[in-house]
Coordinates of C-alpha atoms and ligand atoms in Angstrom, one line a residue:
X18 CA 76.8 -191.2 111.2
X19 CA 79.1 -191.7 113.9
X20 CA 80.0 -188.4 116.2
X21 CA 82.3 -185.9 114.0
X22 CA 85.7 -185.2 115.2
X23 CA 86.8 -181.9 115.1
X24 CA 89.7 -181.0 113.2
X25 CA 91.7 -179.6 115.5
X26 CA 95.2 -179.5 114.1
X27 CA 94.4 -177.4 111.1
X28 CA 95.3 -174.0 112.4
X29 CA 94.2 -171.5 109.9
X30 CA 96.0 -169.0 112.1
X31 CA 99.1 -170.5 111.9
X32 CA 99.1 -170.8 108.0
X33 CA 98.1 -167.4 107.9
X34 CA 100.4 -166.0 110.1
X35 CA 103.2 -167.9 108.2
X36 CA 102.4 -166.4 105.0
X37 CA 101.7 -162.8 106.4
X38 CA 105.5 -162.3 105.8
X39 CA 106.4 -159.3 104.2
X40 CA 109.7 -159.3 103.0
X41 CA 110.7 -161.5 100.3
X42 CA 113.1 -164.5 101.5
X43 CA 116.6 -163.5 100.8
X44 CA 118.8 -165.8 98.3
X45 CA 120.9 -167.0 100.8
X46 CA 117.9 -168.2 103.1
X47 CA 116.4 -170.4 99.9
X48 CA 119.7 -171.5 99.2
X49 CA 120.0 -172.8 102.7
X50 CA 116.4 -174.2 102.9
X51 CA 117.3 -176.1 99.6
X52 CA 120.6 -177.2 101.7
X53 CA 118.5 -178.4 104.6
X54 CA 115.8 -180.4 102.0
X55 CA 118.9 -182.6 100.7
X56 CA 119.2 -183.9 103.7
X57 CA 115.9 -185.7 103.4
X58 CA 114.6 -184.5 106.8
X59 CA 111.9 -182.7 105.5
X60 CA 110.9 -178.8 105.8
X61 CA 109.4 -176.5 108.6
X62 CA 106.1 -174.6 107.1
X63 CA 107.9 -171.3 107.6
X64 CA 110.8 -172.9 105.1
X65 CA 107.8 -174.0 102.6
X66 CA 106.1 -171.0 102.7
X67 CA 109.2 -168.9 101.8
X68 CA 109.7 -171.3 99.0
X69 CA 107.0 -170.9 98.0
X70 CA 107.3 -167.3 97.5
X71 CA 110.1 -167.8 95.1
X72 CA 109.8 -166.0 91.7
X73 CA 113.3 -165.4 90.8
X74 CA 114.6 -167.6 87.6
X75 CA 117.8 -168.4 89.1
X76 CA 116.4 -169.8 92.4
X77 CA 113.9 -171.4 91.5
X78 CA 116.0 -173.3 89.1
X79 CA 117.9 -174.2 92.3
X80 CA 114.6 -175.5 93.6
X81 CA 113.3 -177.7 90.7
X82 CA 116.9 -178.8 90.3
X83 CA 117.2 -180.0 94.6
X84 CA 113.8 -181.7 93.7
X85 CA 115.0 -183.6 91.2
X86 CA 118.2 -184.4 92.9
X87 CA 116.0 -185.5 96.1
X88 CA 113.5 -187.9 93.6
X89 CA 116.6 -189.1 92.0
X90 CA 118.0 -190.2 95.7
X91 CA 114.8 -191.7 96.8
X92 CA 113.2 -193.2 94.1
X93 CA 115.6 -193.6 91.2
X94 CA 113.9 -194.0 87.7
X95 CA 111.2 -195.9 88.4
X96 CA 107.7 -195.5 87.8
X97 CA 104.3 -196.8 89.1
X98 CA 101.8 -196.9 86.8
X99 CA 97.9 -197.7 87.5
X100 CA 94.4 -196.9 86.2
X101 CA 91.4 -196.0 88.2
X102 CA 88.3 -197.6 87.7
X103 CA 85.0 -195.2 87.9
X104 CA 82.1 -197.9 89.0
X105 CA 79.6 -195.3 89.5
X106 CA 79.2 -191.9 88.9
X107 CA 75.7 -191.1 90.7
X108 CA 76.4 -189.0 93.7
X109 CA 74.3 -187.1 96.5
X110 CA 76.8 -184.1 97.1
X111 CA 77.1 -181.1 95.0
X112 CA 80.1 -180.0 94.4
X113 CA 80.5 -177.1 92.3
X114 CA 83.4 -178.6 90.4
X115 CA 82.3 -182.0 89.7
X116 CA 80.3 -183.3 86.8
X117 CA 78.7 -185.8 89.3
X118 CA 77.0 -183.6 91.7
X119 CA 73.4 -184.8 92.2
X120 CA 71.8 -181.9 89.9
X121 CA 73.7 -182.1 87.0
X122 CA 70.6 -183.1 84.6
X123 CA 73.4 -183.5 81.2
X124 CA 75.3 -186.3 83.0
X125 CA 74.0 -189.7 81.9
X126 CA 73.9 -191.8 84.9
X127 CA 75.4 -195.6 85.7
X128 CA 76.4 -197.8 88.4
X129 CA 78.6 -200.7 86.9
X130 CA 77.2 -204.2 87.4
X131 CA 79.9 -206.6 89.2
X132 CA 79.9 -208.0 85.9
X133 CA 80.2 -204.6 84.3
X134 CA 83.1 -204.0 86.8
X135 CA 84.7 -207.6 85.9
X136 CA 84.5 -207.2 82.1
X137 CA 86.0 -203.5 82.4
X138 CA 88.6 -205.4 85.4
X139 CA 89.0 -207.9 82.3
X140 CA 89.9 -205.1 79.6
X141 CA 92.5 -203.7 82.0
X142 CA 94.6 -206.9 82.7
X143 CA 94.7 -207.2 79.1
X144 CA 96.4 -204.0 78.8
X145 CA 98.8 -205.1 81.4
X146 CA 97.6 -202.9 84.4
X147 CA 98.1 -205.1 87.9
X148 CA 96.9 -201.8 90.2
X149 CA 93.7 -200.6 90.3
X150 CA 91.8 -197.4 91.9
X151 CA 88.5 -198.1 92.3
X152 CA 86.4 -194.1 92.4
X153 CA 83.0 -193.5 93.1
X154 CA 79.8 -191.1 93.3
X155 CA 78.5 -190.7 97.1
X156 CA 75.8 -193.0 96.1
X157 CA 75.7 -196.5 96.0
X158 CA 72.4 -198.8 94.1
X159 CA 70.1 -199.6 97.3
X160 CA 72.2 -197.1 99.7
X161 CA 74.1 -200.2 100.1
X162 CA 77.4 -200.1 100.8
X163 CA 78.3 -203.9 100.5
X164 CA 78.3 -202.4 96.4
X165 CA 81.8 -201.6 97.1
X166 CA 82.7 -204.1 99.5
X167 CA 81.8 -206.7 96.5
X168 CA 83.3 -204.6 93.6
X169 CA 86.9 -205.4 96.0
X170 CA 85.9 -208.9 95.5
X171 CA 85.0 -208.8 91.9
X172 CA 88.0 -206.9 91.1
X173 CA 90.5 -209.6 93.2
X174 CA 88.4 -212.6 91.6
X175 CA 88.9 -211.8 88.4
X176 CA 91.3 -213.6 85.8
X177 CA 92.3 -213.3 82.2
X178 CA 94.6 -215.7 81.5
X179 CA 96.6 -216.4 84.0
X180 CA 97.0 -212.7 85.2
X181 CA 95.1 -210.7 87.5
X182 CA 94.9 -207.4 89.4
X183 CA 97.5 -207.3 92.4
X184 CA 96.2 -204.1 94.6
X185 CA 93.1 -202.6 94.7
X186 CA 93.2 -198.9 96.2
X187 CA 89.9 -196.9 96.4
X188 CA 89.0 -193.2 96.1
X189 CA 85.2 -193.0 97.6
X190 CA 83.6 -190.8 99.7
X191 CA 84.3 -191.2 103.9
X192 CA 83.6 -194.2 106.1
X193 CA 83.0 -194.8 109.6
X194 CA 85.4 -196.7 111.2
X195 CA 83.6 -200.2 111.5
X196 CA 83.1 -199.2 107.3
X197 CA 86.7 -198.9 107.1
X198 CA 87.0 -202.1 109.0
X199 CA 85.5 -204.1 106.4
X200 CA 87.0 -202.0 103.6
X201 CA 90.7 -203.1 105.1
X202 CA 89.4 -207.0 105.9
X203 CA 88.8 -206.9 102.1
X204 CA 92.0 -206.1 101.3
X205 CA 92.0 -202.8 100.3
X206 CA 95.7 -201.0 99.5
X207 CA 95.5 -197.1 100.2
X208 CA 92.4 -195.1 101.2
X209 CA 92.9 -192.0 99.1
X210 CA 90.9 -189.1 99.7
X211 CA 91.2 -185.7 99.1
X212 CA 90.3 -182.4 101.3
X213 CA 89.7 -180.7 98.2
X214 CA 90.5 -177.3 100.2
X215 CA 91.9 -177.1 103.7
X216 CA 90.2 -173.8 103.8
X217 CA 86.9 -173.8 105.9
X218 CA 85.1 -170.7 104.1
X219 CA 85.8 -171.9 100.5
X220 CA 84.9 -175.7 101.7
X221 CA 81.4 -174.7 102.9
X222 CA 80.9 -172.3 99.5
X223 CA 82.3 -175.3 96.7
X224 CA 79.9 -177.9 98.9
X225 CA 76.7 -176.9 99.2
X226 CA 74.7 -179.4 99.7
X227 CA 74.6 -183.8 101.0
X228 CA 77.0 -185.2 103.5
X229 CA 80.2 -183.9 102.0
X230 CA 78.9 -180.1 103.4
X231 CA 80.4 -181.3 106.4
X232 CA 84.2 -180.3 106.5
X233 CA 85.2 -181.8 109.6
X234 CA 83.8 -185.8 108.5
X235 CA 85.8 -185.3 105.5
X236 CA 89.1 -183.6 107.4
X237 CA 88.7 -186.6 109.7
X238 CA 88.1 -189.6 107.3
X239 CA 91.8 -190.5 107.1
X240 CA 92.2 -190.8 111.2
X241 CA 89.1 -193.1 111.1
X242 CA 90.8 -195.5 108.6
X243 CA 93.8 -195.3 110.3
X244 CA 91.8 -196.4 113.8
X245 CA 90.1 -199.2 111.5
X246 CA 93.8 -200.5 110.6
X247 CA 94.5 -198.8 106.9
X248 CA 97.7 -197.8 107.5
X249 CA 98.2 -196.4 104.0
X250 CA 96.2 -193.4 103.2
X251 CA 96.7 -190.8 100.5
X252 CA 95.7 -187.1 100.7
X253 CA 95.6 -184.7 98.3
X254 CA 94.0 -180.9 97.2
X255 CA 91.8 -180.0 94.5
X256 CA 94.1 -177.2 93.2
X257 CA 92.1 -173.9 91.8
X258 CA 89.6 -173.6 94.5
X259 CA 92.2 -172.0 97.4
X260 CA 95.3 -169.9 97.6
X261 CA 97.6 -173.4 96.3
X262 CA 100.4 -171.5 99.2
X263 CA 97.7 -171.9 102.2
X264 CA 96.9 -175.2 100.8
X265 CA 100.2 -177.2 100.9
X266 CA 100.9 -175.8 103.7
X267 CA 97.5 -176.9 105.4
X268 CA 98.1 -180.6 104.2
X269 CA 101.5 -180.5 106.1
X270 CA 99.6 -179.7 109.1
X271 CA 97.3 -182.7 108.2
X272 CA 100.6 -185.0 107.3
X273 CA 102.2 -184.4 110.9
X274 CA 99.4 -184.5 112.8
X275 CA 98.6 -188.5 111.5
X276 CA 102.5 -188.8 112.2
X277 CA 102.3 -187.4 115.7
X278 CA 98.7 -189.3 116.2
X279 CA 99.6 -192.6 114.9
X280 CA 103.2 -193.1 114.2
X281 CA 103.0 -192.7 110.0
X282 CA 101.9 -189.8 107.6
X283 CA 100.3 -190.3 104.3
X284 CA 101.6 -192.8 102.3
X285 CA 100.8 -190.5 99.2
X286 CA 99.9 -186.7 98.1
X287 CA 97.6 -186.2 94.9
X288 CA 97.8 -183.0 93.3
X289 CA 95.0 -182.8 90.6
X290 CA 94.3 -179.5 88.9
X291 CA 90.6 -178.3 88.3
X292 CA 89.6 -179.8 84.7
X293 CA 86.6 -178.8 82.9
X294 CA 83.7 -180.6 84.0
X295 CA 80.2 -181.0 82.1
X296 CA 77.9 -178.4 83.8
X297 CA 80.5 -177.0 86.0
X298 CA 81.0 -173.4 85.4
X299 CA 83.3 -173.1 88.4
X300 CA 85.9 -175.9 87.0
X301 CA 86.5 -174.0 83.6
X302 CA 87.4 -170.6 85.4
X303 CA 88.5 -172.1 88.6
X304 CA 89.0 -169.1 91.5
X305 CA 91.9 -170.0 92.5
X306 CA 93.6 -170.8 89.1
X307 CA 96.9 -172.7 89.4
X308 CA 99.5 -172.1 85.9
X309 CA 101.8 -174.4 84.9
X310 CA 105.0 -173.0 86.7
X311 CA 103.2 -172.7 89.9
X312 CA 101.8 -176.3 89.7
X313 CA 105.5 -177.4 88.9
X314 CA 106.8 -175.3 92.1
X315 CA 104.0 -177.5 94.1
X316 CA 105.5 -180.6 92.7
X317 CA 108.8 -179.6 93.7
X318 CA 107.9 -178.4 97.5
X319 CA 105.9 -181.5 98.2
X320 CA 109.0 -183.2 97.2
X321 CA 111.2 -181.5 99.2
X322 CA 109.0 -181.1 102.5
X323 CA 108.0 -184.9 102.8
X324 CA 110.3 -186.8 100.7
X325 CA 109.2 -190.0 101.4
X326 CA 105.8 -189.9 100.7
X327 CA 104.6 -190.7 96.9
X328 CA 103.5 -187.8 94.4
X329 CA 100.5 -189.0 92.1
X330 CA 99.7 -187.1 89.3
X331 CA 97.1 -188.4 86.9
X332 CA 96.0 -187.7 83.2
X333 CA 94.6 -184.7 84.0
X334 CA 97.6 -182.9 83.1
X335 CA 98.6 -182.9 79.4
X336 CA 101.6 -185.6 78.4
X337 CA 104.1 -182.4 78.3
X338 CA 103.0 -181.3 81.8
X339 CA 103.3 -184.8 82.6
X340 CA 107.1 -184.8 81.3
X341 CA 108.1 -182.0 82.6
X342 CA 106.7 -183.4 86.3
X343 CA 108.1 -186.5 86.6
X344 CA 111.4 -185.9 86.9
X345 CA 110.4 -183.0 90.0
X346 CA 109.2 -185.4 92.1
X347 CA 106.3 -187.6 91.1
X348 CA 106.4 -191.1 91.3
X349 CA 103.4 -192.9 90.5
X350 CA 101.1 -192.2 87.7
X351 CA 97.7 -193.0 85.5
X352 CA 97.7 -194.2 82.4
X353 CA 95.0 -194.5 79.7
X354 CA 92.0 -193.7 82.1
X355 CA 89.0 -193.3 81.7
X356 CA 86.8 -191.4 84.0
X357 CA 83.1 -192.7 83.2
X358 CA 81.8 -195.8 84.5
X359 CA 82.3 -198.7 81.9
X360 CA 84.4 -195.7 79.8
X361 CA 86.8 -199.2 78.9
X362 CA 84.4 -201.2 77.4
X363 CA 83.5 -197.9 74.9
X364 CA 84.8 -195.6 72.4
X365 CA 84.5 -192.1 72.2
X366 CA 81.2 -191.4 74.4
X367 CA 82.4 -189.0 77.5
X368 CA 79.2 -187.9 78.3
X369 CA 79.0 -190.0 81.6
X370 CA 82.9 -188.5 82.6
X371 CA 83.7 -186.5 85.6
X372 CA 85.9 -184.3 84.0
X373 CA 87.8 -183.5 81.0
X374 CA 91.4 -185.7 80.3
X375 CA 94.6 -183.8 79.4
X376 CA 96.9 -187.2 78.6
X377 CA 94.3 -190.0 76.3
X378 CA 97.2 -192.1 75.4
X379 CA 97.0 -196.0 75.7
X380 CA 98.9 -197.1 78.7
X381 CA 101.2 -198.4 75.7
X382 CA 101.7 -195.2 74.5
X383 CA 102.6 -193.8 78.3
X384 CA 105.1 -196.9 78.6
X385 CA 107.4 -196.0 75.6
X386 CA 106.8 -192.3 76.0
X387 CA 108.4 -193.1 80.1
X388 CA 110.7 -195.7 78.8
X389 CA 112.4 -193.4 76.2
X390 CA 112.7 -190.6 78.8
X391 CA 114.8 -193.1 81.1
X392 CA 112.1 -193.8 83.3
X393 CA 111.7 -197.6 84.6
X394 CA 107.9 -198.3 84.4
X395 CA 106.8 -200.3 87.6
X396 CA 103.8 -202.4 88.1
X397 CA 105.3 -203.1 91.6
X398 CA 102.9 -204.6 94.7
X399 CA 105.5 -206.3 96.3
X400 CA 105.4 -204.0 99.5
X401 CA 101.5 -204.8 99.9
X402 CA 101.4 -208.4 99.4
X403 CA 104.3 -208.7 102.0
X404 CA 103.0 -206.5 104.5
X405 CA 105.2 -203.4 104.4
X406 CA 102.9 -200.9 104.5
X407 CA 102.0 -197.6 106.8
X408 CA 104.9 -197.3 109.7
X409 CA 107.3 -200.4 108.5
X410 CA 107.1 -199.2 104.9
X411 CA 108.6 -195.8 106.4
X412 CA 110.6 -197.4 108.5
X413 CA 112.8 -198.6 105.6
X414 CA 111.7 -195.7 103.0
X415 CA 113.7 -193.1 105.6
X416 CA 117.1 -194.9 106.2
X417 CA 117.0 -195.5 101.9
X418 CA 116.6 -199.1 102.4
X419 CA 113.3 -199.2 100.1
X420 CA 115.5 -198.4 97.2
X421 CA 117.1 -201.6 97.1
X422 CA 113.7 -203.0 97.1
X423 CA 112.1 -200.7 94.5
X424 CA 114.6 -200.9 91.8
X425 CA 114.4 -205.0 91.3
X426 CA 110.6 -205.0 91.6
X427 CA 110.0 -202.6 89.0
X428 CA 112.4 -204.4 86.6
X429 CA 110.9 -207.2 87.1
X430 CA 107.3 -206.3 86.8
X431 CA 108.4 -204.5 84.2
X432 CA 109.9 -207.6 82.0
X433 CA 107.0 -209.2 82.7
X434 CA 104.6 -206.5 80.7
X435 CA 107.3 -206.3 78.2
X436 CA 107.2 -210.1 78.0
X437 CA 103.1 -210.6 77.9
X438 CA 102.0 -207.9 76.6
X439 CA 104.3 -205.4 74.6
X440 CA 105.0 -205.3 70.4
X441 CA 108.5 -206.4 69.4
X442 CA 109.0 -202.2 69.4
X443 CA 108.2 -201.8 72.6
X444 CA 109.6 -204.8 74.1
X445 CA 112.8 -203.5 72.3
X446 CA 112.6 -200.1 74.0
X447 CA 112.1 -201.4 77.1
X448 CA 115.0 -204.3 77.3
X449 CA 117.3 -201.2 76.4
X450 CA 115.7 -199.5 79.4
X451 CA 116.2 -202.3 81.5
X452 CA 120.1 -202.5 80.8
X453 CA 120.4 -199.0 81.4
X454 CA 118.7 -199.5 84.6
X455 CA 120.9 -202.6 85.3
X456 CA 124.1 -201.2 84.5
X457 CA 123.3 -198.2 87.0
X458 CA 122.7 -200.3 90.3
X459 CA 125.1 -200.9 93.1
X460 CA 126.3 -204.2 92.7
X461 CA 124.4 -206.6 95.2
X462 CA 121.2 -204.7 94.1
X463 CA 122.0 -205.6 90.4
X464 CA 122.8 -209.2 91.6
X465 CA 119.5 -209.6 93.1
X466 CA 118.1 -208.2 90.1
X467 CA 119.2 -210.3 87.6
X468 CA 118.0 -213.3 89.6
X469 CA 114.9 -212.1 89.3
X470 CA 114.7 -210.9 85.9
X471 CA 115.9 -214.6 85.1
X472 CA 113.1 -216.0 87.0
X473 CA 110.6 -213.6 84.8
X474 CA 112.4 -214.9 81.6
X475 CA 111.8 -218.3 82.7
X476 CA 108.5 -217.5 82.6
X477 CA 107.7 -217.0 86.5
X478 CA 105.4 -214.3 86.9
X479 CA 104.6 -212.2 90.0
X480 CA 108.3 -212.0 90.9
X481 CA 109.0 -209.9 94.2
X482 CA 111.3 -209.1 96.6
Ligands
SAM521 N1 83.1 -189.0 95.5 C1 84.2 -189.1 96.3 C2 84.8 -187.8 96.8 O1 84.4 -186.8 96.3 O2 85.6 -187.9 97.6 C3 85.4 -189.9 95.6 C4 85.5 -189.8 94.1 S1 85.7 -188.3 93.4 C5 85.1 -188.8 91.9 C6 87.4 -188.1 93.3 C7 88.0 -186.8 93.1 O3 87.8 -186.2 91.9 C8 87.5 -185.7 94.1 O4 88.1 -185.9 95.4 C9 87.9 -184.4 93.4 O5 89.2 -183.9 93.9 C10 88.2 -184.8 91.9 N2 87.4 -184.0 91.0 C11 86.1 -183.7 91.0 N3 85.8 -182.8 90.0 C12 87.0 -182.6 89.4 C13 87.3 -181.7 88.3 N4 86.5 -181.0 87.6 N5 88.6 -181.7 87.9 C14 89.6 -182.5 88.5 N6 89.3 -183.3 89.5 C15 88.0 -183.3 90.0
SF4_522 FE1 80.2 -186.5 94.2 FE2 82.8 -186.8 94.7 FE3 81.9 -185.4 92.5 FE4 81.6 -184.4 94.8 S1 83.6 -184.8 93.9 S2 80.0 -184.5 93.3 S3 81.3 -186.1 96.1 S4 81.7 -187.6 92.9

């Protein structure tokens, strides 16, 4: 292992000192931080910690609706939809939470084969999915990383029909930076990893054992793939374990300090909740519990204090949590995962998952469900295939010029599942969804649009802008 970095920018002191505060924020100081977060600028962590300290019905009302307003502005209805893919779930760490952790004896064991991971690859497409996450243990067969150097390939390689996966992002354990190097000359989208907690004493209590023990490697990971050219990384906390109000405010720190350091923040936040794991104790009485309104005022905050960056929420949360979070601020989702490896090519048998699923619905299911709330589902990877990621994705996300690029990508990727692989039900909720969508957009967007959607009809497929 290379040397470790030390994480310097997390200053627990600061965080603590922030939310030390005694009195409660007055009305008309949330009412002017919500004033200050429409203007898309972001929010100090003195501003997020006293939102965060809002309890009263009216104001926070306020907040969930300036969220909304702000994810309306920025992203407009649409939707990105992906699954992960688990290829292995053996794992040298132990993490309290997890039902992977090296001495968990009632997990059945399994690293995918490439051809495993191309048959499940295979099942995917055929649902319609073009992004994949690839997730791992901290083990690989052999100790061998080129297992997930190949799986890239494998997943990129693999046809069915004439449709394929277009991005491959990856959840797995930190790299060094020459790893990271071939990770990125693979092609690799985002690098998402979470810090699970920013706080050092609950870190080193939750990990007690194999190379994740060490806090700083893992607080680190995400400048390392930065230095080795991944310019889109996503972060995220393990809600339950910490405080949720010293952690959001923690990943700020970590969000401008890889702004200050190298010009772009994290292209995403994940915000899983502790779920039920088999031989976990700890992740069905988490210590840190987070309910359902607190995990909504998260959504909202995060929204508010970096509003360019994507929200991810998975199927983790229930499909009325899920409702009831979309419109806040989230803008990419899962949909009919799976969380042990090969869980695609079988029915029913969990016993090799990391944890327990709140939403189980087909991705067909998710698509109508979405569709009928007046959300635009997008299998969008135009940015990535043309290049615009880290800085010059920002670059246009800030002055709302990705907008104009968003909205036509996800109709058109969204035609295209209608067209290949919906029923005549779906496809009918969906046109309607598509009109609506139409009818909505500023004229030269529409225009643009409509070319493509023509091209899809025509039957073009992998139509971008
Ligand atoms: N092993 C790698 C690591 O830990 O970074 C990457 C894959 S790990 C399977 C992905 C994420 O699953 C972890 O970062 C953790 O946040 C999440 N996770 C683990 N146990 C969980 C549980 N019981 N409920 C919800 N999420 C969990
Ligand atoms: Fe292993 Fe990741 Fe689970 Fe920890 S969270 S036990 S590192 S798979």
């Amino acid at each position: 292992m290379e040397a470790v970095e030390c994480a310097h920018w997390l200053q627990e002191e600061d965080i603590c000192h922030v939310l030390a505060r005694k009195e409660t924020p007055s009305k008309e100081e949330i009412l002017e931080i919500l004033a200050k977060a429409r203007e898309l600028q972001g929010l100090s962590l003195q501003e997020v910690a006293a939102l965060s300290a809002v309890t009263d019905p009216a104001l926070l009302h306020d907040m969930f609706a300036t969220a909304r307003a702000i994810k309306d502005e920025i992203y407009g209805r649409r939707l990105v939809l992906f699954a992960p893919l688990y290829m292995s779930n053996y794992c040298q760490n132990e993490c309290l939470y997890c039902a992977f952790r090296k001495s968990n004896r009632e997990l059945k064991r399994h690293a995918l084969s490439q051809e495993e991971i191309a048959d499940n690859v295979r099942i995917l497409i055929r649902q319609g999915h073009k992004r994949l996450l690839l997730v791992a243990g901290e083990s690989y067969p052999h100790g061998d990383f080129n297992y997930i150097l190949d799986a890239i390939d494998t997943v990129y390689a693999t046809r069915e029909g004439a449709s394929e996966i277009r991005r491959v992002n990856a959840n797995i354990a930190p790299l060094s930076v020459e790893q990271f190097k071939s990770l990125k000359a693979r092609g690799i989208g985002t690098y998402q990893l979470f810090q699970e907690t920013y706080h050092r004493p609950t870190y080193a209590r939750v990990h007690v054992r194999g190379a994740k023990a060490n806090f700083d490697w893992r607080a680190t990971a995400l400048d390392r793939a930065m230095q080795a050219g991944i310019d889109d990384v996503g972060m995220g906390v393990l809600f339950g374990l910490y405080d949720w109000r010293f952690e959001i405010l923690a990943l700020l720190q970590h969000i401008t300090h890889l702004e200050q350091r190298f010009g772009v923040g994290s292209h995403t936040i994940s915000v899983p909740r502790i779920e039920p794991a088999s031989g976990s104790e700890m992740s069905s009485n988490p210590p840190h519990m987070v309910d359902d309104l607190d995990f909504r005022k998260i959504v909202a905050i995060l929204r508010m204090a970096v509003p360019y960056t994507g929200i991810i929420m998975s199927t983790r949360e229930t499909k009325e949590m899920r409702r009831e979070t979309l419109e806040l601020g989230v803008s990419q989702i899962s949909a009919g995962s799976r969380t042990d490896p090969g869980g695609y090519q079988s029915d029913g048998e969990f016993e090799a998952s990391q944890f327990q699923l709140g939403d189980h619905r087909p991705l067909a299911e998710v698509i109508e469900d979405i569709s009928q709330l007046g959300y635009i589902p997008s299998f969008c990877t135009g940015c990535y295939r043309l290049g615009r990621t880290g800085k010059d994705f920002m670059d246009m996300a800030k002055p709302g010029l990705i907008k104009e690029k968003c909205g036509p990508n996800a109709l058109s990727t969204f035609k295209e599942y209608l067209r290949d692989y919906a029923s005549p039900e779906l496809a009918a909720i969906g046109t309607s969804a598509i009109d609506k969508e139409l009818a909505a957009m500023l004229p030269k967007t529409r225009a643009l649009a409509e070319r493509m959607l023509e091209k899809v009809d025509s039957g073009k497929s992998d139509v971008y802008c």
